[in-house]
Amino acid sequence: QCAERIPEAEAVLDLLEKCPEHQKKGGFPVIVFEGLDATGKTTVTQAVKDTLNGVLLQSPPACISQWRTVFDDEPTPVKRAFYAAGNYILASEIAKASTQAPVIVDRYWHSTAAYTIATETSGKVQDLPPAQDEVYQWPEDLLKPDLVLLLTVDPDERVRRLQHRGLQKTKEEAELETNSLFRQRVEESYRRMVNPACQEVDASPSKEEVLKTVLQLIKKHCA
């Protein structure tokens, strides 16, 4: 409906239509990294890619990420539709890449779901939909990863890292900093995801230690 007003929406829909309906994973493992900004995803995903000689993909995928700022300024339903569509376009890239090498993904469906649930809910963690609610289920028609790792750090440490980086913040990142309840809702939503669930990794220690933990989990779950 908004394609007439937002030319970029038409381009996203065109890409989406070109994706096969049921994506099948190749023979190589697909490992997704989730977590709030400044939890070390960029560093860890790059290190894992290098170690496993893999392919690194991210959400939203490169083919639509240049339009992210356009959709971030749109009303929430339009913005969410952009990120949801991005996951299905990304699934197409994952399916292709996983026939060639291990695939490491910087955010996927769990991010879209966790931020949506946290935004649509107000108040405390107790006000989130109950743990067994279908909102935490992976979509049946979306390619599943073999492993999802949720990187977490102490809130104060995360803020310190963000300040050190000095990067421009997204609206949601600004909200995370100022609203600790929102942050708690996002993280709890991640923890409630099922099929696949997130394996939590403390990303506070040194890069070397975090990488070691991550590689052990990959070896255990994606042997």
CSV table of C-alpha atoms in Angstrom, one decimal:
chain,number,residue,atom,x,y,z
A,1,GLN,CA,0.0,0.0,0.0
A,2,CYS,CA,2.9,2.4,0.7
A,3,ALA,CA,4.8,1.6,-2.5
A,4,GLU,CA,3.4,4.6,-4.3
A,5,ARG,CA,4.6,6.9,-1.5
A,6,ILE,CA,7.9,5.2,-0.8
A,7,PRO,CA,9.7,4.1,-4.1
A,8,GLU,CA,12.1,2.0,-2.0
A,9,ALA,CA,9.2,-0.2,-0.8
A,10,GLU,CA,8.6,-1.3,-4.4
A,11,ALA,CA,12.2,-2.2,-4.8
A,12,VAL,CA,12.1,-4.3,-1.5
A,13,LEU,CA,8.9,-6.1,-2.7
A,14,ASP,CA,10.6,-6.8,-6.1
A,15,LEU,CA,13.5,-8.5,-4.3
A,16,LEU,CA,11.1,-10.4,-2.1
A,17,GLU,CA,9.1,-11.7,-5.0
A,18,LYS,CA,12.3,-13.1,-6.6
A,19,CYS,CA,13.0,-15.3,-3.5
A,20,PRO,CA,11.9,-18.9,-3.7
A,21,GLU,CA,9.1,-19.6,-1.3
A,22,HIS,CA,10.7,-22.4,0.7
A,23,GLN,CA,14.3,-21.9,1.3
A,24,LYS,CA,16.5,-24.9,1.9
A,25,LYS,CA,19.7,-24.8,3.8
A,26,GLY,CA,22.9,-26.2,2.2
A,27,GLY,CA,25.2,-28.7,3.8
A,28,PHE,CA,27.2,-26.2,5.8
A,29,PRO,CA,26.2,-24.8,9.3
A,30,VAL,CA,24.3,-21.5,9.7
A,31,ILE,CA,25.2,-19.7,12.9
A,32,VAL,CA,23.3,-16.5,14.0
A,33,PHE,CA,24.6,-14.0,16.4
A,34,GLU,CA,22.0,-11.9,18.3
A,35,GLY,CA,22.3,-9.2,21.0
A,36,LEU,CA,22.0,-5.5,21.7
A,37,ASP,CA,24.4,-3.0,20.1
A,38,ALA,CA,27.9,-2.9,21.7
A,39,THR,CA,27.8,-6.5,22.9
A,40,GLY,CA,30.6,-7.4,20.5
A,41,LYS,CA,28.7,-8.9,17.6
A,42,THR,CA,30.8,-7.3,14.9
A,43,THR,CA,34.1,-8.4,16.4
A,44,VAL,CA,32.9,-12.0,17.2
A,45,THR,CA,31.2,-12.6,13.9
A,46,GLN,CA,34.3,-11.4,11.9
A,47,ALA,CA,36.5,-13.6,14.1
A,48,VAL,CA,34.3,-16.7,13.7
A,49,LYS,CA,34.0,-16.1,9.9
A,50,ASP,CA,37.9,-16.0,9.7
A,51,THR,CA,38.3,-19.0,11.9
A,52,LEU,CA,35.8,-21.2,10.0
A,53,ASN,CA,36.6,-19.8,6.6
A,54,GLY,CA,33.0,-18.9,6.3
A,55,VAL,CA,30.7,-16.3,4.8
A,56,LEU,CA,29.4,-13.4,6.8
A,57,LEU,CA,25.9,-12.0,6.2
A,58,GLN,CA,23.8,-9.5,8.1
A,59,SER,CA,20.3,-8.3,8.6
A,60,PRO,CA,19.0,-6.3,6.9
A,61,PRO,CA,20.9,-7.8,3.9
A,62,ALA,CA,23.3,-5.6,2.0
A,63,CYS,CA,20.9,-5.3,-1.0
A,64,ILE,CA,18.4,-3.3,1.0
A,65,SER,CA,20.4,-2.0,4.0
A,66,GLN,CA,21.0,1.4,2.2
A,67,TRP,CA,17.2,2.1,2.6
A,68,ARG,CA,17.2,1.4,6.3
A,69,THR,CA,17.2,5.1,7.3
A,70,VAL,CA,14.2,5.7,5.0
A,71,PHE,CA,12.1,3.0,6.7
A,72,ASP,CA,13.3,3.8,10.3
A,73,ASP,CA,11.5,7.1,9.9
A,74,GLU,CA,8.2,5.5,8.8
A,75,PRO,CA,5.3,4.5,11.1
A,76,THR,CA,6.0,1.3,13.1
A,77,PRO,CA,4.0,-1.2,11.0
A,78,VAL,CA,5.9,-0.1,7.8
A,79,LYS,CA,9.2,-0.2,9.5
A,80,ARG,CA,8.6,-3.7,10.9
A,81,ALA,CA,7.4,-4.9,7.5
A,82,PHE,CA,10.8,-3.7,6.0
A,83,TYR,CA,12.8,-5.7,8.6
A,84,ALA,CA,10.5,-8.8,8.3
A,85,ALA,CA,10.9,-8.7,4.5
A,86,GLY,CA,14.6,-8.3,5.0
A,87,ASN,CA,14.7,-11.6,6.9
A,88,TYR,CA,13.1,-13.5,3.9
A,89,ILE,CA,15.5,-11.9,1.4
A,90,LEU,CA,18.4,-12.8,3.8
A,91,ALA,CA,17.1,-16.4,4.0
A,92,SER,CA,17.6,-16.6,0.2
A,93,GLU,CA,21.2,-15.5,0.6
A,94,ILE,CA,21.8,-17.9,3.5
A,95,ALA,CA,20.4,-20.8,1.4
A,96,LYS,CA,22.8,-20.1,-1.4
A,97,ALA,CA,25.9,-19.4,0.7
A,98,SER,CA,25.4,-22.5,2.9
A,99,THR,CA,26.0,-24.7,-0.1
A,100,GLN,CA,29.5,-23.3,-0.3
A,101,ALA,CA,30.8,-22.6,3.3
A,102,PRO,CA,29.7,-22.1,6.9
A,103,VAL,CA,27.4,-19.1,7.2
A,104,ILE,CA,27.7,-16.6,10.0
A,105,VAL,CA,24.8,-14.2,10.4
A,106,ASP,CA,24.8,-10.8,12.2
A,107,ARG,CA,21.1,-10.7,13.4
A,108,TYR,CA,18.2,-12.5,11.9
A,109,TRP,CA,14.5,-13.1,12.8
A,110,HIS,CA,15.0,-13.1,16.6
A,111,SER,CA,16.1,-9.4,16.5
A,112,THR,CA,13.0,-8.4,14.5
A,113,ALA,CA,10.8,-10.3,16.9
A,114,ALA,CA,12.4,-9.2,20.1
A,115,TYR,CA,12.4,-5.5,19.3
A,116,THR,CA,8.8,-5.7,18.0
A,117,ILE,CA,7.6,-7.4,21.1
A,118,ALA,CA,9.4,-5.0,23.4
A,119,THR,CA,8.1,-2.0,21.5
A,120,GLU,CA,4.5,-3.2,21.4
A,121,THR,CA,4.6,-3.9,25.2
A,122,SER,CA,4.9,-1.2,27.8
A,123,GLY,CA,5.9,-1.6,31.4
A,124,LYS,CA,8.0,-4.3,33.0
A,125,VAL,CA,9.2,-7.8,31.9
A,126,GLN,CA,6.2,-9.2,33.7
A,127,ASP,CA,4.0,-7.4,31.1
A,128,LEU,CA,5.4,-9.2,28.2
A,129,PRO,CA,3.3,-12.0,26.5
A,130,PRO,CA,3.6,-15.2,28.5
A,131,ALA,CA,6.6,-17.4,27.8
A,132,GLN,CA,4.6,-20.0,25.8
A,133,ASP,CA,3.0,-17.4,23.5
A,134,GLU,CA,3.2,-18.0,19.8
A,135,VAL,CA,5.0,-14.6,19.3
A,136,TYR,CA,8.2,-16.3,20.4
A,137,GLN,CA,7.9,-19.1,17.8
A,138,TRP,CA,10.1,-19.1,14.7
A,139,PRO,CA,8.1,-18.6,11.5
A,140,GLU,CA,7.3,-21.9,9.8
A,141,ASP,CA,8.2,-20.7,6.3
A,142,LEU,CA,11.5,-19.1,7.2
A,143,LEU,CA,14.9,-20.9,6.8
A,144,LYS,CA,16.1,-22.0,10.3
A,145,PRO,CA,19.7,-21.6,11.5
A,146,ASP,CA,21.6,-24.4,13.2
A,147,LEU,CA,22.6,-22.3,16.1
A,148,VAL,CA,21.6,-18.9,17.6
A,149,LEU,CA,24.0,-17.3,20.0
A,150,LEU,CA,22.8,-14.4,22.2
A,151,LEU,CA,25.7,-12.1,23.3
A,152,THR,CA,25.1,-10.3,26.5
A,153,VAL,CA,27.1,-7.8,28.6
A,154,ASP,CA,26.5,-6.0,31.8
A,155,PRO,CA,24.3,-2.8,31.0
A,156,ASP,CA,27.0,-0.4,32.4
A,157,GLU,CA,29.7,-2.1,30.3
A,158,ARG,CA,27.5,-1.9,27.2
A,159,VAL,CA,26.9,1.9,27.7
A,160,ARG,CA,30.7,2.4,28.2
A,161,ARG,CA,31.4,0.6,25.0
A,162,LEU,CA,28.8,2.6,23.1
A,163,GLN,CA,30.3,5.9,24.4
A,164,HIS,CA,33.7,4.7,23.4
A,165,ARG,CA,32.5,3.9,19.9
A,166,GLY,CA,30.9,7.3,19.5
A,167,LEU,CA,28.7,6.1,16.6
A,168,GLN,CA,25.4,7.6,15.6
A,169,LYS,CA,22.6,5.9,17.4
A,170,THR,CA,19.4,4.4,16.0
A,171,LYS,CA,16.1,5.5,17.6
A,172,GLU,CA,15.9,2.1,19.3
A,173,GLU,CA,19.5,2.3,20.6
A,174,ALA,CA,18.7,5.7,22.1
A,175,GLU,CA,15.7,4.2,23.7
A,176,LEU,CA,17.7,1.3,25.1
A,177,GLU,CA,20.1,3.7,26.8
A,178,THR,CA,17.4,5.9,28.4
A,179,ASN,CA,14.8,3.3,29.1
A,180,SER,CA,16.2,0.3,31.1
A,181,LEU,CA,12.7,-1.3,31.1
A,182,PHE,CA,12.7,-1.4,27.3
A,183,ARG,CA,16.2,-2.9,27.4
A,184,GLN,CA,15.0,-5.6,29.8
A,185,ARG,CA,12.0,-6.4,27.7
A,186,VAL,CA,14.2,-6.8,24.6
A,187,GLU,CA,16.6,-9.1,26.3
A,188,GLU,CA,13.9,-11.2,28.0
A,189,SER,CA,12.1,-11.5,24.6
A,190,TYR,CA,15.3,-12.9,23.1
A,191,ARG,CA,15.5,-15.4,26.0
A,192,ARG,CA,11.9,-16.6,25.4
A,193,MET,CA,12.4,-17.4,21.7
A,194,VAL,CA,12.0,-21.0,20.8
A,195,ASN,CA,12.5,-23.4,17.9
A,196,PRO,CA,15.4,-22.4,17.8
A,197,ALA,CA,16.1,-20.9,21.2
A,198,CYS,CA,19.0,-18.6,21.8
A,199,GLN,CA,22.1,-19.9,23.6
A,200,GLU,CA,23.3,-17.1,25.8
A,201,VAL,CA,27.0,-16.1,25.8
A,202,ASP,CA,28.5,-13.7,28.3
A,203,ALA,CA,30.5,-11.3,26.1
A,204,SER,CA,32.1,-9.4,29.0
A,205,PRO,CA,35.5,-11.2,29.0
A,206,SER,CA,38.3,-10.6,26.5
A,207,LYS,CA,37.7,-11.1,22.8
A,208,GLU,CA,39.9,-14.2,22.9
A,209,GLU,CA,37.9,-15.8,25.7
A,210,VAL,CA,34.5,-15.0,24.1
A,211,LEU,CA,35.7,-16.4,20.8
A,212,LYS,CA,36.9,-19.6,22.5
A,213,THR,CA,33.5,-20.0,24.2
A,214,VAL,CA,31.6,-19.4,20.9
A,215,LEU,CA,33.8,-21.9,19.0
A,216,GLN,CA,33.2,-24.5,21.7
A,217,LEU,CA,29.4,-24.0,21.3
A,218,ILE,CA,29.6,-24.2,17.5
A,219,LYS,CA,31.6,-27.5,17.8
A,220,LYS,CA,29.1,-28.9,20.2
A,221,HIS,CA,26.0,-28.0,18.3
A,222,CYS,CA,27.2,-28.0,14.6
A,223,ALA,CA,29.6,-30.9,14.6
